[in-house]
């Protein structure tokens, strides 16, 4: 992927969307596939029963008409999808992946960890109004479709995942092309190339990239500022509720150790988690000894160790997608907590997860001055 | 007739007093029981060594945050306790542990069990929503009357194995009108008898009132048939299965909480099940489009093949499923049909081997022919 450009200097394409943005995006993809710019597309589709949406790798262009670029739910985080397709080899297909910004950012994090090969993949993101909690959608899919459609028009986030309501990166361009609907004139939308690959893709589709981005940019900045305010106040409350070890224990008191949060997390890619490994398993006598020290222990023990441990391991790359919260059978606000902590850890390293593929992950890269810091500490 | 212990307190207070006696007398080193772990009343399994901590224990609380079978496996897998430990667990949890012991994933060495005739448990989300506490009077009322308490887990509604097979001790709950006044603990084994020995309580000869158990059994059997018939209609061929499992998000929570699924690395999470680019290419050639990650149905049907012989129908999989797939009904229904072929009841007897790891002579002949 080529070096990214500053947003302010980026030009955009303006495309017509007389029959709606969804149709226009699908037409663009179909056209690009017909021209062999892409061999396949990764995009959400509704399942036969209609009660959810899943990612499908589509090669047969006729299947595209049933695709849903902006699905109401995120049943699987898109980064896991791109990883599944490319982890064992980039393959010989050129693939376009149409996903939410947080999914693209997680994909980029996974690429940094060697779990994704982006050489043949073009990442296409879009302005994201959020996704609904999957259980809300499931309880009445038809109503869910309607609510979501309305929310896409009104940009009202009240039905979305809690982390979506306070997401200030819902229009962040991290992939190759971004589809902008905010600030677009009636019956049009923006296609914003971010990388050389994105630029080439649009040019190959004979799309002119000559318009100004100001309208979109202003709208996005305003929205992002609003969300940031909401985010700060939500996090303040959450900190009070969950801060300190007692509150933390209470927050996770209903955790049943299923580790669903970890399984669906796009960043937690380890095949064997440390917290499922032999290192955390002990003999009965050991467990009894630990119990005797306190009078009793919760069994399984180590609930908080797992939660804070996982946090330490992935927080710097957390993209605040909220998949963990969707998957938690005990309705623990795990996504909100992880998202809040991620803000702090990423700030400490001046890092934004998935912002830029060329930015190394802080914990695997050393900077010269960090070495000095270390030396000083030992003086 | 079996020897039994009668404690003149309500069932929960009675069993707690017995557990206190066991800890204080040093007959056991630890107690496994459900316990309230915070002020908000969250309930989790705990390993209790100090009699004082029994105060917050709620051995019969109708919720199963994790199956005790899985917990005892974790507790004993790396070495059994030197001295006895006693666990209070539901019949299906005990059956799950028996199946794990058969698979060498745990041991009964120095592990004694107290079970009960079981009225069922509420789904986890009721615990999360703090709705159990106020339902308790209704729950116990139903148990006394040999009825199915409203809103218990689907798996419990249709469970016909609510009487433990192998517990050292069984607390008489279902159909017992006197559980507010007395706690009857049947001492089924020598271990049970020796643990109770010395307890300051009335010893008597007693057996469970089968008539009262049968009343519940009939109600549960009707419920089970209804559940099985319903799911049968839905499981209509591959299309039906796709309709049921289409919304699966691939978290594999069902597998992780299943007391039978003990594998450290599931086949369906192993490199063997991952798609290489060539796999994707050949799938795309066949169908033009492929769901990613692949293998949703393969996982469900595969897990069904692997564990149905030992499925104890506990319903932990239902509790954990974030998209409310009726996993346990399907697994129990298929499980029973497989178990019937082998005339096998999972968890009934720790000495009975698992059909799929033993060969009988006549099976060889069948094979030859």
XYZ file of C-alpha atoms in Angstrom:
748
model
C 0.000 0.000 0.000
C 1.335 3.410 -0.879
C 1.901 6.218 1.521
C -1.241 7.972 2.643
C -2.047 11.538 1.752
C -3.277 14.283 4.028
C -7.055 14.494 3.964
C -6.992 18.202 3.169
C -5.209 17.669 -0.139
C -7.339 14.716 -1.175
C -9.743 15.116 -4.021
C -12.845 13.060 -4.324
C -15.037 11.614 -7.003
C -18.716 12.492 -6.957
C -20.960 9.744 -8.243
C -24.660 9.747 -9.017
C -26.952 7.664 -6.814
C -30.394 8.176 -8.321
C -31.656 4.817 -7.088
C -29.949 5.088 -3.739
C -26.398 4.726 -2.493
C -26.698 0.984 -1.980
C -27.571 0.387 -5.622
C -24.838 2.781 -6.776
C -22.183 0.998 -4.700
C -23.280 -2.383 -6.019
C -23.207 -0.987 -9.586
C -19.685 0.288 -9.019
C -18.590 -3.144 -7.759
C -20.323 -4.946 -10.619
C -18.730 -2.632 -13.132
C -15.299 -3.130 -11.533
C -15.778 -6.898 -11.624
C -16.912 -6.823 -15.240
C -13.774 -4.875 -16.085
C -11.718 -7.443 -14.136
C -10.454 -4.777 -11.739
C -11.634 -7.160 -9.031
C -12.062 -10.924 -9.259
C -14.133 -11.138 -6.099
C -15.837 -9.008 -3.484
C -16.177 -9.458 0.272
C -19.492 -7.945 1.289
C -22.352 -8.652 3.752
C -25.415 -10.617 2.627
C -28.612 -11.453 4.447
C -28.911 -15.090 5.560
C -31.739 -17.175 4.047
C -33.805 -16.980 7.252
C -33.472 -13.182 7.117
C -32.501 -12.879 10.772
C -28.860 -11.891 10.305
C -26.181 -10.784 7.882
C -22.914 -12.542 7.122
C -19.887 -11.802 5.002
C -19.745 -13.585 1.681
C -16.817 -13.795 -0.718
C -18.554 -13.341 -4.055
C -17.049 -14.296 -7.373
C -20.248 -14.773 -9.327
C -21.218 -11.223 -10.195
C -24.920 -12.105 -10.328
C -24.894 -12.698 -6.556
C -23.943 -9.068 -5.971
C -27.484 -7.812 -6.385
C -28.445 -9.375 -3.050
C -25.497 -7.870 -1.172
C -25.860 -5.289 1.601
C -22.887 -2.921 1.754
C -24.230 -1.372 4.959
C -25.782 -4.179 6.978
C -27.670 -3.407 10.189
C -25.585 -5.837 12.264
C -21.970 -6.962 12.481
C -22.296 -10.681 13.104
C -18.591 -11.256 12.453
C -15.941 -8.538 12.491
C -14.754 -7.989 8.921
C -11.075 -8.202 9.867
C -11.632 -11.849 10.770
C -13.089 -12.330 7.320
C -10.155 -10.806 5.445
C -7.817 -12.806 7.681
C -9.635 -16.035 6.888
C -9.309 -15.359 3.164
C -5.669 -14.194 3.079
C -3.851 -15.504 6.138
C -2.604 -18.666 4.460
C -1.649 -16.896 1.254
C -2.687 -13.891 -0.728
C -4.088 -16.116 -3.489
C -4.478 -15.131 -7.097
C -7.691 -13.136 -6.843
C -7.921 -9.391 -6.615
C -10.496 -8.779 -3.919
C -12.480 -5.719 -2.857
C -13.572 -5.792 0.790
C -16.493 -3.510 1.618
C -16.600 -2.940 5.373
C -17.108 -0.487 8.226
C -14.204 1.802 9.186
C -13.574 -0.086 12.448
C -13.406 -3.358 10.527
C -10.880 -1.877 8.112
C -8.812 -0.559 11.012
C -8.784 -3.978 12.632
C -7.807 -5.475 9.274
C -4.837 -3.115 9.157
C -3.848 -4.068 12.701
C -3.993 -7.735 11.713
C -1.873 -6.991 8.653
C 0.752 -5.547 11.008
C 0.621 -8.797 12.982
C 1.050 -10.877 9.821
C -2.490 -12.259 10.023
C -3.695 -10.568 6.842
C -2.078 -10.144 3.434
C -3.320 -6.949 1.841
C -1.407 -7.152 -1.432
C -4.395 -8.303 -3.459
C -7.050 -6.654 -1.322
C -8.626 -3.246 -1.825
C -10.237 -1.986 1.358
C -13.384 0.066 0.844
C -14.933 1.746 3.872
C -17.965 3.973 4.210
C -19.480 6.544 6.516
C -20.867 4.408 9.282
C -24.034 5.180 11.229
C -23.236 2.296 13.602
C -24.592 -1.229 13.845
C -27.431 -2.585 15.960
C -26.741 -4.994 18.824
C -27.322 -8.398 17.277
C -29.830 -9.477 19.922
C -31.953 -6.392 19.244
C -32.025 -7.157 15.545
C -32.789 -10.830 16.089
C -35.767 -10.145 18.301
C -37.614 -8.719 15.290
C -35.605 -8.656 12.034
C -38.229 -6.861 9.932
C -38.642 -4.123 12.488
C -34.860 -4.002 12.775
C -34.515 -3.462 9.016
C -36.932 -0.575 9.161
C -35.347 1.020 12.215
C -31.937 0.751 10.641
C -33.076 2.203 7.309
C -34.544 5.167 9.160
C -31.351 5.594 11.183
C -29.232 5.637 8.025
C -31.268 8.572 6.745
C -31.628 10.449 10.015
C -28.160 9.542 11.314
C -29.856 8.891 14.664
C -27.683 6.504 16.667
C -30.103 5.634 19.476
C -30.653 2.040 18.250
C -26.967 1.294 17.739
C -24.391 -0.576 19.827
C -23.314 1.460 22.870
C -19.794 1.832 21.456
C -21.208 3.037 18.125
C -23.109 5.803 19.898
C -19.817 7.229 21.122
C -17.619 6.375 18.122
C -15.679 9.392 16.901
C -13.985 7.450 14.103
C -17.067 6.396 12.161
C -15.805 8.116 9.000
C -12.108 7.511 9.445
C -10.439 6.681 6.172
C -7.972 3.916 6.812
C -8.402 1.735 3.741
C -7.912 2.444 0.064
C -11.233 4.021 -0.845
C -13.861 5.609 1.355
C -17.502 6.000 0.408
C -18.843 9.251 1.802
C -22.512 10.018 2.157
C -22.246 12.814 4.701
C -22.410 16.243 3.128
C -23.197 14.828 -0.315
C -25.794 16.568 -2.471
C -29.079 14.781 -3.074
C -28.741 11.648 -5.179
C -24.943 11.696 -5.088
C -22.181 10.271 -2.941
C -18.432 10.607 -2.656
C -15.771 8.068 -3.498
C -12.608 9.194 -1.811
C -9.338 7.516 -2.748
C -6.837 7.420 0.096
C -4.007 5.392 -1.403
C -2.421 4.958 -4.786
C -4.176 1.623 -4.999
C -7.499 3.334 -4.361
C -6.686 6.005 -6.912
C -5.792 3.436 -9.559
C -8.935 1.448 -8.816
C -11.173 4.435 -9.431
C -9.270 5.492 -12.538
C -9.540 2.003 -13.983
C -13.293 2.323 -13.531
C -13.173 5.618 -15.449
C -14.173 7.593 -12.382
C -12.958 11.173 -12.312
C -11.401 12.298 -9.070
C -11.734 16.030 -9.344
C -14.108 17.348 -6.719
C -13.441 19.098 -3.451
C -13.822 17.249 -0.179
C -14.785 20.246 1.959
C -18.487 19.473 2.277
C -17.825 15.959 3.467
C -14.918 17.003 5.601
C -16.865 19.688 7.454
C -19.788 17.399 8.136
C -17.515 14.625 9.358
C -15.552 16.942 11.621
C -18.719 18.297 13.218
C -20.106 14.822 13.782
C -16.825 13.551 15.139
C -16.595 16.464 17.578
C -20.130 15.795 18.789
C -19.354 12.138 19.289
C -16.136 12.958 21.073
C -18.077 15.040 23.577
C -20.547 12.221 24.122
C -17.661 9.836 24.394
C -15.881 11.844 27.053
C -18.944 12.136 29.204
C -19.878 8.458 28.759
C -16.361 7.381 29.661
C -16.381 9.622 32.710
C -19.486 7.848 33.992
C -18.119 4.445 33.104
C -14.889 5.172 34.933
C -16.804 5.921 38.111
C -18.863 2.754 37.706
C -15.984 0.412 36.929
C -12.914 2.085 38.438
C -11.006 0.456 41.285
C -10.692 -3.236 41.943
C -13.987 -3.607 43.852
C -16.040 -2.034 41.092
C -14.137 -4.031 38.530
C -14.900 -7.278 40.330
C -18.562 -6.293 40.534
C -18.649 -5.425 36.855
C -17.347 -8.835 35.907
C -19.225 -10.729 38.621
C -21.522 -12.391 36.088
C -18.683 -13.407 33.740
C -18.958 -17.140 33.066
C -15.480 -17.510 31.550
C -16.799 -18.515 28.138
C -14.227 -16.221 26.519
C -16.676 -15.357 23.748
C -15.321 -11.793 23.900
C -11.901 -13.070 22.972
C -13.162 -15.436 20.293
C -14.970 -12.707 18.378
C -12.360 -9.987 18.967
C -10.659 -9.127 15.679
C -7.394 -8.380 17.473
C -7.226 -11.535 19.616
C -5.826 -13.758 16.919
C -3.802 -16.163 19.091
C -4.716 -19.778 18.509
C -4.021 -20.608 22.133
C -4.700 -17.780 24.538
C -2.352 -17.548 27.496
C -5.412 -17.610 29.732
C -6.498 -20.950 28.312
C -3.008 -22.406 28.447
C -1.491 -24.864 30.888
C 0.095 -21.933 32.731
C -3.169 -21.041 34.418
C -4.165 -24.590 35.359
C -3.251 -25.944 38.766
C -3.592 -29.053 40.895
C -6.470 -29.481 43.330
C -4.082 -28.975 46.248
C -2.941 -25.695 44.753
C -6.465 -24.475 44.326
C -7.269 -25.482 47.902
C -4.276 -23.573 49.159
C -5.370 -20.444 47.317
C -8.870 -20.906 48.766
C -7.515 -21.356 52.282
C -5.702 -18.040 52.093
C -9.006 -16.264 51.634
C -11.582 -18.617 53.083
C -13.072 -19.218 49.668
C -12.389 -18.485 46.027
C -14.605 -18.135 43.081
C -14.224 -21.103 40.818
C -13.046 -20.885 38.083
C -10.688 -18.292 39.530
C -8.860 -15.634 37.521
C -11.841 -13.898 35.945
C -10.301 -10.478 36.483
C -6.870 -11.775 35.512
C -8.286 -12.846 32.165
C -10.095 -9.582 31.564
C -7.245 -7.294 32.536
C -4.705 -9.606 30.909
C -6.558 -9.616 27.618
C -6.836 -5.869 27.926
C -3.077 -5.538 28.336
C -2.487 -7.775 25.353
C -4.777 -6.104 22.837
C -5.736 -2.686 24.154
C -3.218 -0.791 22.049
C -4.845 -2.275 18.938
C -8.483 -2.245 20.086
C -10.662 -0.592 17.431
C -13.731 -0.199 19.687
C -15.962 -2.225 17.393
C -18.034 -3.695 20.230
C -18.120 -7.257 18.877
C -17.146 -8.505 22.328
C -20.190 -6.895 23.881
C -22.514 -8.411 21.284
C -21.158 -11.860 22.064
C -21.223 -11.630 25.863
C -23.966 -13.872 27.261
C -23.830 -12.018 30.562
C -24.406 -8.546 29.065
C -21.215 -7.146 30.565
C -20.345 -3.752 29.008
C -17.021 -5.218 27.979
C -16.821 -3.302 24.687
C -17.348 0.029 26.409
C -14.741 -0.745 29.056
C -12.131 -1.941 26.574
C -12.837 1.035 24.333
C -12.374 3.465 27.210
C -9.045 1.934 28.212
C -7.930 1.735 24.574
C -8.230 5.517 24.310
C -5.766 5.891 27.153
C -3.246 3.263 26.086
C -3.208 4.473 22.506
C -2.828 8.062 23.640
C 0.204 7.091 25.708
C 1.928 5.966 22.513
C 0.445 8.638 20.260
C -1.025 5.756 18.321
C -4.397 5.187 16.717
C -5.110 1.559 15.948
C -5.507 0.921 12.235
C -4.943 4.535 11.267
C -1.996 3.801 9.040
C -0.478 0.545 7.874
C 2.983 2.086 7.949
C 2.740 3.006 11.595
C 4.334 0.185 13.622
C 2.436 -1.133 16.651
C 3.996 0.545 19.696
C 4.763 -2.599 21.649
C 6.763 -4.223 18.883
C 8.734 -1.157 17.851
C 11.410 0.648 19.839
C 12.198 4.283 19.480
C 15.652 5.542 20.290
C 14.467 7.885 23.028
C 12.595 5.037 24.691
C 15.930 3.292 25.136
C 17.269 6.419 26.828
C 14.266 6.498 29.100
C 15.122 2.971 30.107
C 18.755 3.847 30.730
C 17.826 6.865 32.800
C 15.554 4.770 34.928
C 18.462 2.554 35.853
C 20.846 5.388 36.735
C -34.409 -48.191 51.685
C -31.313 -46.125 52.147
C -29.852 -44.530 55.177
C -30.778 -40.901 55.376
C -30.113 -37.817 57.403
C -32.918 -35.584 58.572
C -32.073 -32.052 59.607
C -34.915 -30.010 61.049
C -34.304 -26.855 59.078
C -35.377 -25.842 55.604
C -33.582 -27.654 52.803
C -31.057 -24.921 52.105
C -30.247 -24.187 55.738
C -30.074 -27.919 56.377
C -27.579 -28.634 53.651
C -25.512 -25.638 54.724
C -25.449 -26.953 58.261
C -24.309 -30.325 56.955
C -21.595 -28.678 54.860
C -20.481 -26.684 57.901
C -20.266 -29.902 59.892
C -18.146 -31.467 57.159
C -15.720 -28.542 57.085
C -15.545 -28.037 60.855
C -15.052 -31.714 61.588
C -12.274 -31.830 59.019
C -14.042 -34.579 57.117
C -13.657 -32.489 54.016
C -11.068 -29.909 53.140
C -13.234 -27.899 50.814
C -16.759 -27.452 49.566
C -17.842 -26.686 46.009
C -21.069 -24.781 46.013
C -22.841 -21.876 44.400
C -22.272 -18.772 46.450
C -23.294 -15.145 46.408
C -20.126 -13.309 45.563
C -21.090 -9.670 45.946
C -23.610 -7.297 47.439
C -25.630 -7.295 44.251
C -26.203 -10.992 44.710
C -24.290 -12.352 41.721
C -24.013 -16.111 42.097
C -20.978 -18.139 41.067
C -19.455 -21.475 41.952
C -16.931 -21.175 44.721
C -14.420 -23.398 46.437
C -15.009 -22.818 50.138
C -12.595 -23.852 52.863
C -13.614 -21.576 55.745
C -16.944 -22.554 57.378
C -17.701 -18.854 57.835
C -17.780 -18.378 54.072
C -20.580 -20.941 53.844
C -22.852 -18.187 55.113
C -23.146 -16.735 51.617
C -23.403 -20.110 49.911
C -26.628 -20.866 48.048
C -26.272 -24.559 47.167
C -29.694 -24.897 45.511
C -29.844 -21.524 43.789
C -31.597 -22.207 40.483
C -28.921 -21.008 38.085
C -25.970 -22.747 36.431
C -23.398 -20.123 35.505
C -20.921 -22.838 34.518
C -21.470 -26.587 34.716
C -19.906 -28.018 37.849
C -18.718 -30.980 35.763
C -16.348 -28.715 33.852
C -15.215 -27.110 37.099
C -14.432 -30.399 38.816
C -12.505 -31.438 35.732
C -10.376 -28.316 36.024
C -10.023 -28.927 39.761
C -8.826 -32.519 39.526
C -7.124 -32.738 36.130
C -3.691 -31.777 37.407
C -3.884 -33.873 40.533
C -6.653 -34.841 42.940
C -6.916 -33.389 46.430
C -5.107 -35.227 49.247
C -8.181 -35.134 51.424
C -11.878 -35.264 50.508
C -13.680 -32.350 48.952
C -17.436 -32.314 48.573
C -19.331 -30.788 45.647
C -22.998 -29.856 45.535
C -24.144 -30.236 41.965
C -27.190 -30.911 39.837
C -27.776 -34.343 38.307
C -26.827 -33.217 34.772
C -23.653 -31.609 36.090
C -22.747 -34.858 37.804
C -23.458 -36.810 34.622
C -21.245 -34.406 32.717
C -18.430 -34.961 35.191
C -18.853 -38.741 34.932
C -18.458 -38.474 31.159
C -15.341 -36.352 31.641
C -13.883 -38.854 34.101
C -14.441 -41.591 31.523
C -12.384 -39.483 29.157
C -9.658 -39.127 31.772
C -10.380 -35.416 32.178
C -10.971 -35.615 35.894
C -11.132 -37.971 38.825
C -13.469 -38.944 41.628
C -10.519 -39.559 43.910
C -11.337 -37.661 47.109
C -14.237 -35.938 45.387
C -17.616 -36.669 46.981
C -20.869 -35.503 45.524
C -24.123 -34.198 46.872
C -26.882 -33.920 44.319
C -30.625 -33.495 44.477
C -33.845 -34.235 42.721
C -33.688 -31.193 40.518
C -36.369 -28.654 39.716
C -34.283 -27.061 37.004
C -32.468 -23.750 36.692
C -33.313 -20.371 35.232
C -31.515 -19.090 32.136
C -28.383 -17.043 32.716
C -29.946 -13.854 31.395
C -32.471 -13.946 34.219
C -29.557 -13.934 36.653
C -27.989 -11.063 34.736
C -31.265 -9.126 34.821
C -31.540 -9.901 38.567
C -34.909 -11.563 38.071
C -34.231 -14.788 39.929
C -34.442 -13.606 43.514
C -38.050 -12.526 43.305
C -38.973 -15.719 41.450
C -37.628 -17.952 44.200
C -40.901 -18.386 46.151
C -42.684 -19.419 42.948
C -39.819 -21.710 42.033
C -39.864 -23.605 45.312
C -43.612 -23.765 45.294
C -43.501 -25.501 41.897
C -40.754 -27.877 43.045
C -42.802 -28.905 46.062
C -45.787 -29.624 43.863
C -43.814 -31.655 41.303
C -44.423 -28.960 38.720
C -42.172 -27.337 36.142
C -41.388 -23.805 37.367
C -42.290 -21.196 34.763
C -39.377 -19.664 32.816
C -36.749 -22.308 33.626
C -34.228 -23.203 30.919
C -35.724 -24.911 27.891
C -33.407 -27.841 28.547
C -34.770 -28.177 32.091
C -38.405 -28.037 30.985
C -37.939 -31.205 28.973
C -35.413 -32.937 31.236
C -36.503 -36.384 32.365
C -33.290 -37.234 34.210
C -33.675 -35.007 37.221
C -32.834 -37.774 39.681
C -29.099 -38.340 40.125
C -27.663 -41.759 39.253
C -24.415 -41.829 41.169
C -24.326 -39.116 43.814
C -22.934 -40.065 47.206
C -25.804 -38.145 48.726
C -29.134 -36.977 47.306
C -31.219 -34.194 48.771
C -34.926 -34.890 48.475
C -36.454 -31.788 46.870
C -38.896 -32.583 44.062
C -42.397 -33.280 45.338
C -41.281 -32.899 48.936
C -43.848 -30.724 50.709
C -41.686 -30.347 53.789
C -38.634 -28.635 52.300
C -39.440 -25.502 54.284
C -39.156 -27.464 57.516
C -36.703 -30.236 56.966
C -33.768 -31.307 54.888
C -33.629 -34.985 53.950
C -30.264 -36.165 52.681
C -30.163 -39.719 51.366
C -26.849 -41.428 51.938
C -26.491 -43.512 48.789
C -22.943 -44.778 49.180
C -20.480 -45.851 51.837
C -18.727 -42.535 51.343
C -21.962 -40.714 51.935
C -22.597 -42.673 55.107
C -19.147 -42.111 56.505
C -19.320 -38.377 55.821
C -22.631 -38.104 57.644
C -21.407 -40.171 60.557
C -21.177 -38.040 63.684
C -23.527 -35.332 62.451
C -25.859 -34.118 65.167
C -29.103 -35.000 63.367
C -31.676 -37.693 63.043
C -30.681 -40.803 61.099
C -33.408 -42.820 59.441
C -34.189 -45.270 56.682
C -35.783 -43.602 53.716
C -36.258 -43.704 49.990
C -37.362 -41.168 47.435
C -41.092 -40.994 46.851
C -41.219 -42.345 43.293
C -44.847 -41.421 42.858
C -44.096 -37.749 43.342
C -41.105 -37.946 41.041
C -43.233 -39.661 38.412
C -45.700 -36.793 38.474
C -42.923 -34.439 37.401
C -41.500 -37.030 35.030
C -44.785 -37.201 33.134
C -44.991 -33.420 32.848
C -41.411 -33.176 31.671
C -41.932 -35.999 29.145
C -44.863 -34.143 27.608
C -42.778 -30.975 27.440
C -39.854 -32.832 25.908
C -42.018 -34.351 23.201
C -43.361 -30.918 22.385
C -39.848 -29.471 22.122
C -38.588 -32.339 20.006
C -41.597 -32.214 17.680
C -41.161 -28.480 17.204
C -37.473 -28.690 16.407
C -38.089 -31.713 14.185
C -40.308 -29.614 11.958
C -37.666 -26.898 11.744
C -34.711 -29.221 11.193
C -36.171 -30.174 7.873
C -33.115 -31.188 5.812
C -30.148 -28.981 4.998
C -32.299 -25.915 4.278
C -33.920 -26.175 7.688
C -30.537 -26.466 9.358
C -29.277 -23.433 7.467
C -32.318 -21.495 8.647
C -31.577 -22.470 12.252
C -27.807 -22.035 12.246
C -27.551 -19.272 9.618
C -27.269 -16.606 12.297
C -24.448 -18.353 14.168
C -21.630 -15.847 14.720
C -18.939 -18.495 15.111
C -18.023 -17.623 18.700
C -18.013 -21.335 19.610
C -19.299 -20.415 23.058
C -21.524 -23.524 22.946
C -18.422 -25.635 22.674
C -16.503 -23.795 25.353
C -19.188 -24.183 27.998
C -20.101 -27.750 27.016
C -19.045 -30.188 29.731
C -18.342 -32.844 27.102
C -16.256 -30.703 24.717
C -12.992 -30.931 26.575
C -10.573 -30.844 23.618
C -7.833 -28.326 24.025
C -7.824 -27.644 20.319
C -11.112 -28.293 18.591
C -10.850 -29.924 15.181
C -12.919 -27.066 13.824
C -10.481 -24.456 15.082
C -7.426 -26.373 13.957
C -5.297 -25.687 10.882
C -7.074 -28.636 9.206
C -10.292 -26.659 9.104
C -8.788 -23.436 7.802
C -9.287 -22.572 4.171
C -6.245 -22.039 1.999
C -6.634 -19.875 -1.100
C -7.052 -23.081 -3.115
C -9.999 -24.133 -0.925
C -11.670 -20.800 -1.495
C -11.031 -21.066 -5.217
C -12.613 -24.473 -5.502
C -15.626 -23.455 -3.390
C -16.104 -20.374 -5.559
C -15.931 -22.488 -8.687
C -18.766 -24.619 -7.349
C -21.026 -21.955 -5.928
C -19.917 -18.504 -7.013
C -19.966 -17.262 -3.423
C -18.800 -18.554 -0.057
C -19.602 -17.448 3.450
C -16.535 -16.297 5.373
C -15.349 -17.529 7.833
C -16.400 -20.834 6.296
C -17.583 -23.969 8.064
C -20.530 -22.749 10.139
C -22.603 -25.837 9.459
C -19.562 -28.084 9.415
C -18.771 -26.987 12.971
C -22.286 -27.561 14.279
C -22.764 -30.925 12.621
C -19.221 -31.959 13.440
C -19.597 -31.103 17.096
C -22.886 -32.961 17.062
C -21.126 -36.046 15.717
C -18.354 -35.754 18.277
C -20.382 -35.246 21.443
C -23.955 -36.410 20.911
C -23.223 -39.848 22.396
C -22.378 -38.131 25.684
C -24.669 -35.082 25.621
C -26.243 -34.810 29.057
C -28.771 -32.182 27.994
C -27.693 -29.592 30.547
C -28.513 -26.608 28.337
C -25.323 -24.649 29.039
C -24.965 -24.134 25.270
C -28.362 -22.395 25.114
C -27.397 -20.064 27.922
C -24.236 -18.890 26.228
C -25.448 -18.526 22.639
C -25.483 -14.792 21.835
C -27.949 -15.339 18.982
C -30.421 -17.634 20.766
C -30.033 -20.700 18.588
C -31.873 -23.622 20.256
C -28.614 -25.573 20.438
C -29.461 -27.776 23.394
C -32.789 -28.982 22.015
C -31.089 -30.077 18.808
C -28.153 -31.685 20.582
C -30.360 -33.436 23.123
C -32.717 -34.734 20.458
C -29.941 -36.052 18.240
C -28.053 -37.156 21.351
C -30.889 -39.329 22.598
C -31.343 -40.997 19.235
C -27.629 -41.837 19.064
C -27.567 -42.966 22.700
C -30.536 -45.249 22.041
C -28.684 -47.081 19.271
C -25.933 -47.975 21.719
C -28.251 -48.456 24.662
C -26.135 -45.904 26.487
C -27.078 -43.340 29.087
C -24.320 -40.763 29.442
C -23.188 -40.215 32.997
C -25.124 -43.128 34.440
C -22.189 -45.259 35.450
C -18.543 -44.301 35.509
C -17.542 -47.921 34.855
C -19.533 -48.212 31.653
C -17.300 -47.407 28.708
C -18.166 -44.950 25.979
C -19.635 -46.875 23.029
C -17.456 -45.215 20.429
C -14.214 -46.255 22.095
C -15.149 -49.885 22.696
C -15.815 -52.708 20.287
C -18.166 -55.555 20.867
C -17.578 -58.834 19.140
C -20.796 -58.774 17.192
C -19.981 -55.359 15.822
C -16.990 -56.902 14.065
C -19.260 -59.473 12.512
C -21.646 -56.773 11.336
C -18.692 -55.050 9.795
C -17.412 -58.177 8.033
C -20.793 -58.894 6.570
